[in-house]
Amino acid sequence: SHIAIKHCLKFNHAKLLVGRQTLPDLKETIFESICSQLLNDETIIEGVHYKIVTTRAHIYFKNGSKIISGYWRDKRYKKFRSLDLTGAIIEELTENNEQEMEAYKEIKNRIGRRKTIREKFLISLTNPDSPKHWAYKYFISNPSKDRHVIYSKTADNKFLPESYIEQLKRDLDPKMARR
């Protein structure tokens, strides 16, 4: 959330896509997190520095930047082709099957077309899945100098209560707990 907001405030006319399979799921996760961070920041004011359009999951900034939503459960992957993005954040990448990987590719191909904004990125947020999943193959089995994987352990997240971590250890099957 912080990266999305910072990108849009730092660069005039930045266009960042936040995406997930469905709009309702997107609104409940990364979009809600971005809105919460904006609304809790006393240095930027809603209605003055930005405007949130909850129905579409869009945020418009005074400097011309915007955060837009993208979703692809409708299987219309080519709808992303006309976008001119400076960045994207994809939520729960491993919930997408091989066919839905096409949405990821289309979005990736839309990033970095603006010469005026040198910072460009595609962040893929996800929990681990099977080594047979396309995302595992893309990021782990087929490394590339332009793809970076950041591993983190749930127990290292200082924002999670210890009781939550203990509950995961109790409730997850051993294989998922290791992942």
Coordinates of N, CA, C and O in Angstrom, one line a residue:
S1 N 0.8 -1.2 0.0 CA 0.0 0.0 0.0 C 0.9 1.3 0.0 O 0.6 2.2 -0.7
H2 N 1.9 1.2 0.8 CA 2.8 2.4 0.9 C 3.5 2.6 -0.4 O 3.6 3.8 -0.8
I3 N 3.9 1.6 -1.1 CA 4.6 1.8 -2.4 C 3.7 2.4 -3.4 O 4.0 3.2 -4.2
A4 N 2.4 1.9 -3.4 CA 1.4 2.4 -4.4 C 1.2 3.9 -4.2 O 1.2 4.7 -5.1
I5 N 1.0 4.3 -2.9 CA 0.7 5.7 -2.6 C 1.9 6.6 -2.9 O 1.8 7.6 -3.5
K6 N 3.1 6.1 -2.5 CA 4.3 6.9 -2.7 C 4.6 7.1 -4.2 O 4.9 8.2 -4.6
H7 N 4.4 6.1 -5.0 CA 4.6 6.1 -6.4 C 3.7 7.2 -7.0 O 4.1 8.1 -7.8
C8 N 2.4 7.2 -6.6 CA 1.4 8.2 -7.2 C 1.7 9.6 -6.7 O 1.4 10.5 -7.4
L9 N 2.2 9.8 -5.5 CA 2.5 11.1 -5.0 C 3.8 11.6 -5.5 O 3.9 12.8 -5.7
K10 N 4.7 10.8 -5.8 CA 6.1 11.2 -6.2 C 6.1 11.6 -7.7 O 6.8 12.5 -8.1
F11 N 5.3 10.9 -8.5 CA 5.3 11.1 -9.9 C 4.0 11.7 -10.4 O 2.9 11.1 -10.2
N12 N 4.0 12.8 -11.1 CA 2.8 13.4 -11.7 C 2.3 12.5 -12.8 O 3.1 12.0 -13.6
H13 N 1.0 12.2 -12.9 CA 0.4 11.4 -13.9 C 0.8 10.0 -14.0 O 0.8 9.3 -15.0
A14 N 1.2 9.5 -12.8 CA 1.5 8.0 -12.7 C 0.1 7.3 -12.8 O -0.9 7.8 -12.4
K15 N 0.2 6.1 -13.3 CA -1.0 5.3 -13.4 C -0.7 3.9 -12.9 O 0.0 3.1 -13.6
L16 N -1.2 3.5 -11.8 CA -0.9 2.3 -11.1 C -2.1 1.4 -11.1 O -3.2 1.9 -10.7
L17 N -2.0 0.2 -11.5 CA -3.1 -0.8 -11.5 C -2.9 -1.7 -10.2 O -1.9 -2.2 -10.0
V18 N -4.0 -1.8 -9.5 CA -4.1 -2.9 -8.5 C -5.0 -3.9 -9.0 O -6.1 -3.6 -9.5
G19 N -4.6 -5.2 -8.9 CA -5.4 -6.2 -9.6 C -5.6 -7.5 -8.8 O -4.8 -7.8 -8.0
R20 N -6.7 -8.2 -9.1 CA -7.0 -9.5 -8.5 C -8.1 -10.1 -9.4 O -8.8 -9.4 -10.2
Q21 N -8.3 -11.4 -9.3 CA -9.3 -12.0 -10.1 C -10.7 -11.3 -10.1 O -11.3 -11.2 -11.2
T22 N -11.2 -11.0 -9.0 CA -12.5 -10.3 -8.9 C -12.5 -9.0 -8.2 O -11.6 -8.8 -7.3
L23 N -13.3 -8.1 -8.6 CA -13.4 -6.7 -8.0 C -13.8 -6.8 -6.5 O -13.2 -6.1 -5.7
P24 N -14.8 -7.6 -6.1 CA -15.1 -7.7 -4.7 C -13.9 -8.1 -3.8 O -13.7 -7.5 -2.8
D25 N -13.1 -9.1 -4.3 CA -12.0 -9.5 -3.5 C -10.9 -8.4 -3.5 O -10.3 -8.2 -2.5
L26 N -10.7 -7.8 -4.6 CA -9.8 -6.7 -4.7 C -10.1 -5.6 -3.7 O -9.3 -5.0 -3.0
K27 N -11.4 -5.2 -3.7 CA -11.9 -4.2 -2.7 C -11.6 -4.5 -1.3 O -11.4 -3.7 -0.5
E28 N -11.7 -5.8 -1.0 CA -11.6 -6.3 0.4 C -10.1 -6.4 0.8 O -9.8 -6.6 2.0
T29 N -9.2 -6.3 -0.1 CA -7.8 -6.6 0.2 C -6.9 -5.4 0.0 O -6.9 -4.4 0.7
I30 N -6.2 -5.4 -1.1 CA -5.2 -4.3 -1.4 C -5.8 -2.9 -1.5 O -5.3 -1.9 -1.0
F31 N -7.0 -2.8 -2.1 CA -7.6 -1.5 -2.2 C -8.0 -1.0 -0.9 O -7.8 0.2 -0.6
E32 N -8.6 -1.8 0.0 CA -9.0 -1.4 1.3 C -7.7 -1.0 2.1 O -7.8 0.0 2.9
S33 N -6.6 -1.7 1.9 CA -5.4 -1.3 2.6 C -4.9 0.0 2.2 O -4.4 0.8 3.0
I34 N -4.9 0.3 0.9 CA -4.5 1.6 0.4 C -5.4 2.7 0.9 O -4.9 3.7 1.4
C35 N -6.7 2.5 0.9 CA -7.6 3.5 1.4 C -7.4 3.8 2.8 O -7.4 4.9 3.3
S36 N -7.2 2.7 3.6 CA -7.0 2.9 5.0 C -5.7 3.7 5.3 O -5.7 4.6 6.2
Q37 N -4.7 3.4 4.6 CA -3.4 4.1 4.8 C -3.6 5.6 4.4 O -3.2 6.5 5.1
L38 N -4.3 5.9 3.3 CA -4.6 7.3 3.0 C -5.4 8.0 4.0 O -5.1 9.1 4.4
L39 N -6.5 7.4 4.4 CA -7.4 8.0 5.4 C -6.8 8.2 6.8 O -7.2 9.1 7.5
N40 N -5.7 7.4 7.1 CA -5.1 7.6 8.4 C -3.8 8.5 8.3 O -3.2 8.7 9.4
D41 N -3.5 9.0 7.2 CA -2.4 9.9 7.0 C -2.9 11.4 7.1 O -3.7 11.8 6.3
E42 N -2.5 12.0 8.2 CA -3.0 13.4 8.4 C -2.3 14.5 7.5 O -2.8 15.6 7.5
T43 N -1.3 14.1 6.8 CA -0.6 15.0 5.9 C -1.3 15.2 4.5 O -1.0 16.1 3.8
I44 N -2.1 14.2 4.1 CA -2.8 14.3 2.9 C -4.3 14.1 3.2 O -4.7 13.3 4.0
I45 N -5.1 15.0 2.6 CA -6.5 15.1 2.9 C -7.4 14.7 1.8 O -7.2 15.1 0.7
E46 N -8.3 13.8 2.1 CA -9.3 13.4 1.1 C -10.1 14.6 0.7 O -10.5 15.4 1.5
G47 N -10.3 14.7 -0.6 CA -11.1 15.8 -1.2 C -10.2 17.0 -1.5 O -10.6 17.9 -2.3
V48 N -9.0 17.0 -1.0 CA -8.0 18.1 -1.3 C -6.8 17.5 -2.1 O -6.5 17.9 -3.2
H49 N -6.2 16.4 -1.6 CA -5.1 15.8 -2.3 C -5.5 14.5 -3.1 O -4.7 14.2 -4.0
Y50 N -6.6 14.0 -2.8 CA -7.0 12.8 -3.5 C -8.5 12.6 -3.4 O -9.1 13.1 -2.5
K51 N -9.1 11.7 -4.2 CA -10.5 11.4 -4.2 C -10.6 9.9 -4.4 O -10.0 9.3 -5.3
I52 N -11.3 9.2 -3.5 CA -11.6 7.8 -3.6 C -12.9 7.5 -4.3 O -13.9 8.1 -3.9
V53 N -12.9 6.7 -5.3 CA -14.2 6.2 -5.9 C -14.3 4.7 -5.6 O -13.8 3.9 -6.3
T54 N -15.0 4.4 -4.5 CA -15.1 3.1 -4.0 C -15.8 2.1 -5.0 O -15.4 1.0 -5.1
T55 N -16.8 2.6 -5.7 CA -17.6 1.7 -6.6 C -16.7 1.1 -7.6 O -16.8 -0.1 -8.0
R56 N -15.7 1.8 -8.1 CA -14.8 1.4 -9.2 C -13.5 0.9 -8.7 O -12.6 0.4 -9.4
A57 N -13.2 1.2 -7.4 CA -11.9 0.9 -6.7 C -10.8 1.7 -7.5 O -9.8 1.2 -7.9
H58 N -11.1 3.0 -7.6 CA -10.1 3.9 -8.2 C -9.8 5.1 -7.2 O -10.6 5.4 -6.4
I59 N -8.6 5.6 -7.3 CA -8.2 6.7 -6.5 C -7.5 7.7 -7.4 O -6.6 7.4 -8.2
Y60 N -8.0 9.0 -7.4 CA -7.5 10.0 -8.2 C -6.7 11.1 -7.3 O -7.3 11.5 -6.4
F61 N -5.5 11.4 -7.7 CA -4.7 12.3 -7.0 C -4.7 13.7 -7.7 O -4.8 13.7 -8.9
K62 N -4.4 14.7 -6.9 CA -4.4 16.1 -7.4 C -3.4 16.3 -8.4 O -3.6 17.1 -9.4
N63 N -2.3 15.5 -8.4 CA -1.2 15.7 -9.3 C -1.4 15.0 -10.7 O -0.5 14.9 -11.5
G64 N -2.6 14.4 -10.9 CA -2.9 13.7 -12.1 C -2.7 12.2 -12.0 O -3.0 11.5 -13.0
S65 N -2.1 11.8 -11.0 CA -1.8 10.3 -10.8 C -3.1 9.6 -10.5 O -4.1 10.2 -9.9
K66 N -3.1 8.3 -10.7 CA -4.3 7.5 -10.3 C -4.0 6.1 -10.1 O -3.0 5.5 -10.6
I67 N -4.8 5.5 -9.2 CA -4.7 4.1 -8.9 C -6.0 3.5 -9.5 O -7.1 4.0 -9.2
I68 N -5.9 2.6 -10.4 CA -7.1 2.0 -11.0 C -7.2 0.5 -10.6 O -6.1 -0.1 -10.3
S69 N -8.3 -0.1 -10.8 CA -8.5 -1.5 -10.5 C -8.5 -2.3 -11.8 O -8.8 -1.8 -12.8
G70 N -8.0 -3.5 -11.6 CA -8.1 -4.5 -12.7 C -8.5 -5.9 -12.2 O -8.0 -6.3 -11.2
Y71 N -9.4 -6.5 -12.9 CA -9.8 -7.8 -12.5 C -10.1 -8.6 -13.8 O -10.4 -8.0 -14.9
W72 N -10.1 -9.9 -13.7 CA -10.2 -10.7 -15.0 C -11.0 -12.0 -14.8 O -10.8 -12.9 -15.7
R73 N -11.8 -12.1 -13.9 CA -12.6 -13.4 -13.8 C -13.5 -13.5 -15.1 O -13.8 -14.6 -15.5
D74 N -13.8 -12.4 -15.7 CA -14.5 -12.4 -17.0 C -13.8 -13.0 -18.2 O -14.3 -13.1 -19.3
K75 N -12.5 -13.3 -18.0 CA -11.6 -13.9 -19.0 C -11.3 -13.0 -20.1 O -10.8 -13.4 -21.2
R76 N -11.6 -11.7 -20.0 CA -11.3 -10.7 -21.0 C -9.9 -10.1 -20.8 O -9.8 -9.0 -20.4
Y77 N -8.9 -10.9 -21.0 CA -7.5 -10.5 -20.7 C -7.0 -9.4 -21.6 O -6.2 -8.6 -21.2
K78 N -7.5 -9.4 -22.8 CA -7.0 -8.4 -23.7 C -7.5 -7.0 -23.4 O -7.0 -6.0 -24.0
K79 N -8.4 -6.8 -22.5 CA -8.9 -5.5 -22.1 C -7.8 -4.6 -21.5 O -7.9 -3.4 -21.5
F80 N -6.7 -5.2 -21.1 CA -5.6 -4.5 -20.5 C -4.7 -3.9 -21.5 O -3.9 -3.1 -21.2
R81 N -4.8 -4.3 -22.8 CA -3.9 -3.9 -23.8 C -3.9 -2.4 -24.1 O -2.8 -1.9 -24.5
S82 N -4.9 -1.7 -23.8 CA -4.9 -0.3 -24.1 C -4.4 0.6 -23.0 O -4.2 1.8 -23.1
L83 N -4.0 -0.1 -21.9 CA -3.6 0.7 -20.7 C -2.1 1.2 -20.9 O -1.3 0.5 -21.5
D84 N -1.9 2.3 -20.3 CA -0.5 2.9 -20.2 C -0.1 3.0 -18.8 O -0.4 4.0 -18.1
L85 N 0.5 1.9 -18.2 CA 0.7 1.9 -16.8 C 2.1 2.2 -16.4 O 3.1 1.9 -17.2
T86 N 2.3 2.8 -15.2 CA 3.6 3.0 -14.7 C 4.0 2.0 -13.6 O 5.1 1.9 -13.2
G87 N 3.0 1.2 -13.2 CA 3.2 0.1 -12.2 C 2.0 -0.7 -12.0 O 0.9 -0.3 -12.4
A88 N 2.1 -1.8 -11.3 CA 1.0 -2.7 -11.0 C 1.3 -3.5 -9.7 O 2.5 -3.8 -9.5
I89 N 0.3 -3.7 -9.0 CA 0.4 -4.6 -7.8 C -0.8 -5.7 -8.0 O -1.9 -5.3 -8.0
I90 N -0.3 -6.9 -8.1 CA -1.3 -8.0 -8.2 C -1.4 -8.8 -6.9 O -0.4 -9.2 -6.4
E91 N -2.6 -8.9 -6.4 CA -2.9 -9.5 -5.2 C -3.2 -11.0 -5.4 O -3.9 -11.4 -6.3
E92 N -2.6 -11.9 -4.5 CA -2.9 -13.3 -4.5 C -2.6 -13.9 -5.9 O -3.5 -14.6 -6.5
L93 N -1.4 -13.8 -6.3 CA -1.1 -14.3 -7.7 C -1.4 -15.8 -7.8 O -1.8 -16.2 -8.9
T94 N -1.1 -16.6 -6.8 CA -1.3 -18.0 -7.0 C -2.7 -18.5 -7.0 O -3.0 -19.7 -7.2
E95 N -3.7 -17.6 -6.8 CA -5.1 -18.0 -7.0 C -5.5 -18.1 -8.5 O -6.5 -18.5 -8.9
N96 N -4.5 -17.7 -9.4 CA -4.8 -17.7 -10.8 C -4.2 -19.0 -11.4 O -3.0 -19.3 -11.2
N97 N -5.0 -19.6 -12.3 CA -4.5 -20.8 -13.0 C -3.7 -20.5 -14.2 O -3.5 -19.3 -14.5
E98 N -3.3 -21.5 -15.0 CA -2.5 -21.3 -16.2 C -3.2 -20.3 -17.2 O -2.6 -19.5 -17.8
Q99 N -4.5 -20.5 -17.4 CA -5.2 -19.6 -18.3 C -5.2 -18.2 -17.9 O -5.0 -17.3 -18.6
E100 N -5.4 -18.0 -16.6 CA -5.5 -16.6 -16.0 C -4.1 -16.0 -16.0 O -4.0 -14.8 -15.8
M101 N -3.0 -16.7 -16.2 CA -1.7 -16.2 -16.3 C -1.7 -15.2 -17.5 O -0.9 -14.2 -17.5
E102 N -2.6 -15.3 -18.4 CA -2.7 -14.4 -19.6 C -3.0 -12.9 -19.1 O -2.4 -12.0 -19.6
A103 N -3.8 -12.8 -18.1 CA -4.0 -11.5 -17.5 C -2.8 -10.9 -17.0 O -2.5 -9.7 -17.2
Y104 N -2.0 -11.7 -16.3 CA -0.7 -11.2 -15.7 C 0.2 -10.7 -16.8 O 0.8 -9.7 -16.7
K105 N 0.3 -11.5 -17.9 CA 1.2 -11.2 -19.0 C 0.7 -9.9 -19.7 O 1.5 -9.0 -20.0
E106 N -0.6 -9.7 -19.9 CA -1.1 -8.5 -20.5 C -0.8 -7.3 -19.6 O -0.4 -6.2 -20.2
I107 N -1.0 -7.4 -18.3 CA -0.7 -6.3 -17.5 C 0.7 -5.9 -17.5 O 1.1 -4.8 -17.6
K108 N 1.6 -7.0 -17.4 CA 3.0 -6.8 -17.4 C 3.5 -6.0 -18.6 O 4.3 -5.1 -18.6
N109 N 2.9 -6.4 -19.7 CA 3.3 -5.7 -21.0 C 2.8 -4.3 -21.1 O 3.2 -3.6 -22.1
R110 N 2.0 -3.8 -20.3 CA 1.5 -2.4 -20.3 C 2.3 -1.5 -19.4 O 2.0 -0.3 -19.4
I111 N 3.3 -2.0 -18.7 CA 4.0 -1.2 -17.7 C 5.3 -0.7 -18.4 O 6.0 -1.4 -19.0
G112 N 5.5 0.6 -18.1 CA 6.8 1.2 -18.5 C 6.8 1.9 -19.9 O 7.8 2.2 -20.4
R113 N 5.6 2.3 -20.4 CA 5.6 2.9 -21.7 C 5.8 4.5 -21.6 O 5.9 5.1 -22.6
R114 N 5.7 5.0 -20.4 CA 5.8 6.5 -20.3 C 7.3 6.8 -20.0 O 7.9 6.5 -19.0
K115 N 7.9 7.6 -20.9 CA 9.3 7.9 -20.7 C 9.5 8.9 -19.6 O 10.6 9.0 -19.0
T116 N 8.5 9.6 -19.2 CA 8.6 10.7 -18.2 C 8.7 10.1 -16.8 O 9.1 10.7 -15.8
I117 N 8.3 8.8 -16.6 CA 8.3 8.2 -15.3 C 9.2 6.9 -15.4 O 8.9 5.9 -16.0
R118 N 10.4 7.1 -14.9 CA 11.4 6.0 -15.0 C 11.2 4.8 -14.0 O 11.5 3.7 -14.3
E119 N 10.6 5.1 -12.9 CA 10.3 4.1 -11.9 C 9.1 3.3 -12.4 O 8.0 3.8 -12.7
K120 N 9.4 2.0 -12.6 CA 8.3 1.1 -13.1 C 8.4 -0.2 -12.3 O 9.6 -0.7 -12.0
F121 N 7.3 -0.8 -12.0 CA 7.4 -2.1 -11.2 C 6.1 -2.9 -11.4 O 5.1 -2.3 -11.7
L122 N 6.2 -4.2 -11.1 CA 5.1 -5.1 -11.0 C 5.4 -5.9 -9.7 O 6.3 -6.7 -9.7
I123 N 4.5 -5.7 -8.8 CA 4.6 -6.4 -7.5 C 3.5 -7.5 -7.5 O 2.4 -7.2 -7.7
S124 N 3.9 -8.7 -7.2 CA 3.0 -9.8 -7.1 C 3.0 -10.4 -5.7 O 3.9 -11.0 -5.3
L125 N 1.9 -10.1 -5.0 CA 1.7 -10.5 -3.6 C 1.1 -11.9 -3.6 O 0.1 -12.1 -4.3
T126 N 1.7 -12.8 -2.8 CA 1.1 -14.1 -2.8 C 1.6 -14.9 -1.6 O 2.7 -14.7 -1.2
N127 N 0.9 -15.9 -1.3 CA 1.4 -17.0 -0.4 C 1.9 -18.1 -1.3 O 1.5 -18.3 -2.4
P128 N 2.8 -18.9 -0.7 CA 3.4 -20.0 -1.6 C 2.3 -21.0 -2.0 O 1.3 -21.2 -1.4
D129 N 2.6 -21.6 -3.1 CA 1.7 -22.6 -3.6 C 2.6 -23.8 -4.1 O 3.8 -23.8 -3.8
S130 N 2.0 -24.7 -4.7 CA 2.8 -25.9 -5.1 C 3.9 -25.5 -6.1 O 3.7 -24.6 -7.0
P131 N 5.0 -26.2 -6.1 CA 6.0 -26.0 -7.1 C 5.5 -26.3 -8.6 O 6.2 -26.0 -9.5
K132 N 4.4 -26.9 -8.7 CA 3.8 -27.2 -10.0 C 3.0 -25.9 -10.6 O 2.7 -25.9 -11.7
H133 N 2.8 -25.0 -9.7 CA 2.0 -23.8 -10.1 C 2.9 -22.9 -11.1 O 4.1 -22.8 -10.9
W134 N 2.2 -22.3 -12.1 CA 3.0 -21.5 -13.0 C 3.8 -20.4 -12.4 O 4.8 -20.0 -12.9
A135 N 3.3 -19.8 -11.3 CA 4.0 -18.7 -10.7 C 5.3 -19.2 -10.1 O 6.3 -18.5 -10.1
Y136 N 5.3 -20.4 -9.5 CA 6.5 -21.0 -9.0 C 7.5 -21.2 -10.1 O 8.7 -20.8 -10.0
K137 N 7.0 -21.7 -11.2 CA 7.9 -22.0 -12.3 C 8.5 -20.7 -12.9 O 9.6 -20.6 -13.2
Y138 N 7.6 -19.6 -12.9 CA 8.0 -18.3 -13.5 C 9.1 -17.6 -12.6 O 10.1 -17.1 -13.1
F139 N 8.8 -17.6 -11.3 CA 9.7 -16.9 -10.4 C 10.9 -17.7 -9.8 O 11.9 -17.2 -9.6
I140 N 10.6 -19.0 -9.5 CA 11.6 -19.8 -8.8 C 12.4 -20.6 -9.7 O 13.6 -20.6 -9.7
S141 N 11.7 -21.4 -10.6 CA 12.4 -22.4 -11.4 C 13.1 -21.7 -12.6 O 14.0 -22.3 -13.2
N142 N 12.6 -20.5 -13.0 CA 13.2 -19.8 -14.1 C 13.6 -18.4 -13.7 O 13.0 -17.4 -14.2
P143 N 14.6 -18.3 -12.9 CA 15.0 -17.0 -12.4 C 15.5 -16.0 -13.6 O 15.9 -16.5 -14.6
S144 N 15.3 -14.8 -13.3 CA 15.7 -13.8 -14.3 C 16.3 -12.5 -13.6 O 15.9 -12.3 -12.4
K145 N 17.2 -11.8 -14.2 CA 17.7 -10.6 -13.5 C 16.7 -9.5 -13.3 O 16.9 -8.7 -12.4
D146 N 15.6 -9.6 -14.0 CA 14.5 -8.5 -13.8 C 13.4 -9.0 -12.9 O 12.4 -8.3 -12.7
R147 N 13.5 -10.2 -12.3 CA 12.5 -10.7 -11.3 C 13.2 -11.0 -10.0 O 14.2 -11.7 -9.9
H148 N 12.6 -10.5 -8.9 CA 13.2 -10.6 -7.6 C 12.1 -11.2 -6.7 O 11.0 -10.7 -6.6
V149 N 12.5 -12.2 -6.0 CA 11.6 -12.9 -5.0 C 12.1 -12.5 -3.6 O 13.2 -12.6 -3.3
I150 N 11.1 -12.0 -2.8 CA 11.4 -11.6 -1.4 C 10.7 -12.6 -0.6 O 9.4 -12.7 -0.6
Y151 N 11.4 -13.4 0.1 CA 10.9 -14.4 1.0 C 10.7 -13.8 2.4 O 11.5 -13.0 2.9
S152 N 9.6 -14.2 3.0 CA 9.3 -13.7 4.4 C 8.6 -14.8 5.1 O 7.9 -15.6 4.5
K153 N 8.8 -14.8 6.4 CA 8.2 -15.8 7.3 C 7.1 -15.1 8.1 O 7.3 -13.9 8.5
T154 N 6.0 -15.7 8.2 CA 4.9 -15.1 9.0 C 5.3 -14.7 10.4 O 5.0 -13.6 10.8
A155 N 6.2 -15.5 11.0 CA 6.6 -15.2 12.3 C 7.5 -14.0 12.4 O 7.6 -13.4 13.5
D156 N 8.0 -13.5 11.3 CA 8.9 -12.3 11.3 C 8.1 -11.1 11.1 O 8.6 -10.0 11.2
N157 N 6.8 -11.2 10.8 CA 5.9 -10.0 10.6 C 5.6 -9.4 11.9 O 4.7 -9.9 12.7
K158 N 6.2 -8.3 12.3 CA 6.0 -7.6 13.6 C 4.6 -7.1 13.7 O 4.2 -6.7 14.9
F159 N 3.8 -7.0 12.7 CA 2.4 -6.4 12.7 C 1.4 -7.5 13.1 O 0.2 -7.2 13.3
L160 N 1.8 -8.8 13.1 CA 0.8 -9.9 13.4 C 0.9 -10.2 14.8 O 2.0 -10.4 15.4
P161 N -0.2 -10.4 15.5 CA -0.2 -10.9 16.9 C 0.3 -12.3 17.0 O 0.1 -13.2 16.1
E162 N 1.0 -12.6 18.0 CA 1.5 -14.0 18.3 C 0.4 -15.0 18.3 O 0.6 -16.1 17.7
S163 N -0.7 -14.6 18.8 CA -1.9 -15.6 18.8 C -2.3 -16.0 17.4 O -2.7 -17.2 17.2
Y164 N -2.2 -15.1 16.4 CA -2.5 -15.4 15.0 C -1.6 -16.4 14.5 O -1.9 -17.4 13.8
I165 N -0.3 -16.2 14.7 CA 0.8 -17.1 14.2 C 0.6 -18.5 14.8 O 0.7 -19.5 14.1
E166 N 0.4 -18.5 16.1 CA 0.2 -19.8 16.8 C -1.1 -20.6 16.2 O -1.1 -21.8 16.1
Q167 N -2.1 -19.8 16.0 CA -3.3 -20.4 15.4 C -3.0 -21.0 14.0 O -3.5 -22.1 13.7
L168 N -2.2 -20.3 13.2 CA -1.9 -20.9 11.9 C -1.1 -22.2 12.1 O -1.3 -23.1 11.3
K169 N -0.2 -22.2 13.0 CA 0.6 -23.4 13.2 C -0.3 -24.6 13.6 O 0.0 -25.7 13.2
R170 N -1.3 -24.3 14.4 CA -2.2 -25.4 14.8 C -3.2 -25.8 13.7 O -3.5 -27.0 13.5
D171 N -3.6 -24.9 12.9 CA -4.7 -25.2 11.9 C -4.3 -25.6 10.5 O -5.0 -26.3 9.8
L172 N -3.1 -25.2 10.1 CA -2.6 -25.5 8.8 C -2.1 -26.9 8.8 O -1.5 -27.4 9.7
D173 N -2.2 -27.6 7.6 CA -1.6 -28.9 7.5 C -0.1 -28.7 7.4 O 0.3 -27.6 7.1
P174 N 0.7 -29.7 7.8 CA 2.2 -29.5 7.9 C 2.8 -28.9 6.6 O 3.7 -28.1 6.6
K175 N 2.3 -29.4 5.4 CA 2.9 -28.9 4.2 C 2.6 -27.4 4.0 O 3.5 -26.7 3.6
M176 N 1.4 -27.0 4.2 CA 1.1 -25.5 4.1 C 1.8 -24.7 5.1 O 2.3 -23.6 4.9
A177 N 2.0 -25.2 6.3 CA 2.7 -24.5 7.4 C 4.2 -24.3 7.0 O 4.7 -23.2 7.2
R178 N 4.8 -25.3 6.3 CA 6.2 -25.1 5.9 C 6.2 -24.1 4.8 O 7.2 -23.3 4.7
R179 N 5.3 -24.1 3.8 CA 5.2 -23.1 2.8 C 5.1 -21.7 3.3 O 5.6 -20.8 2.9

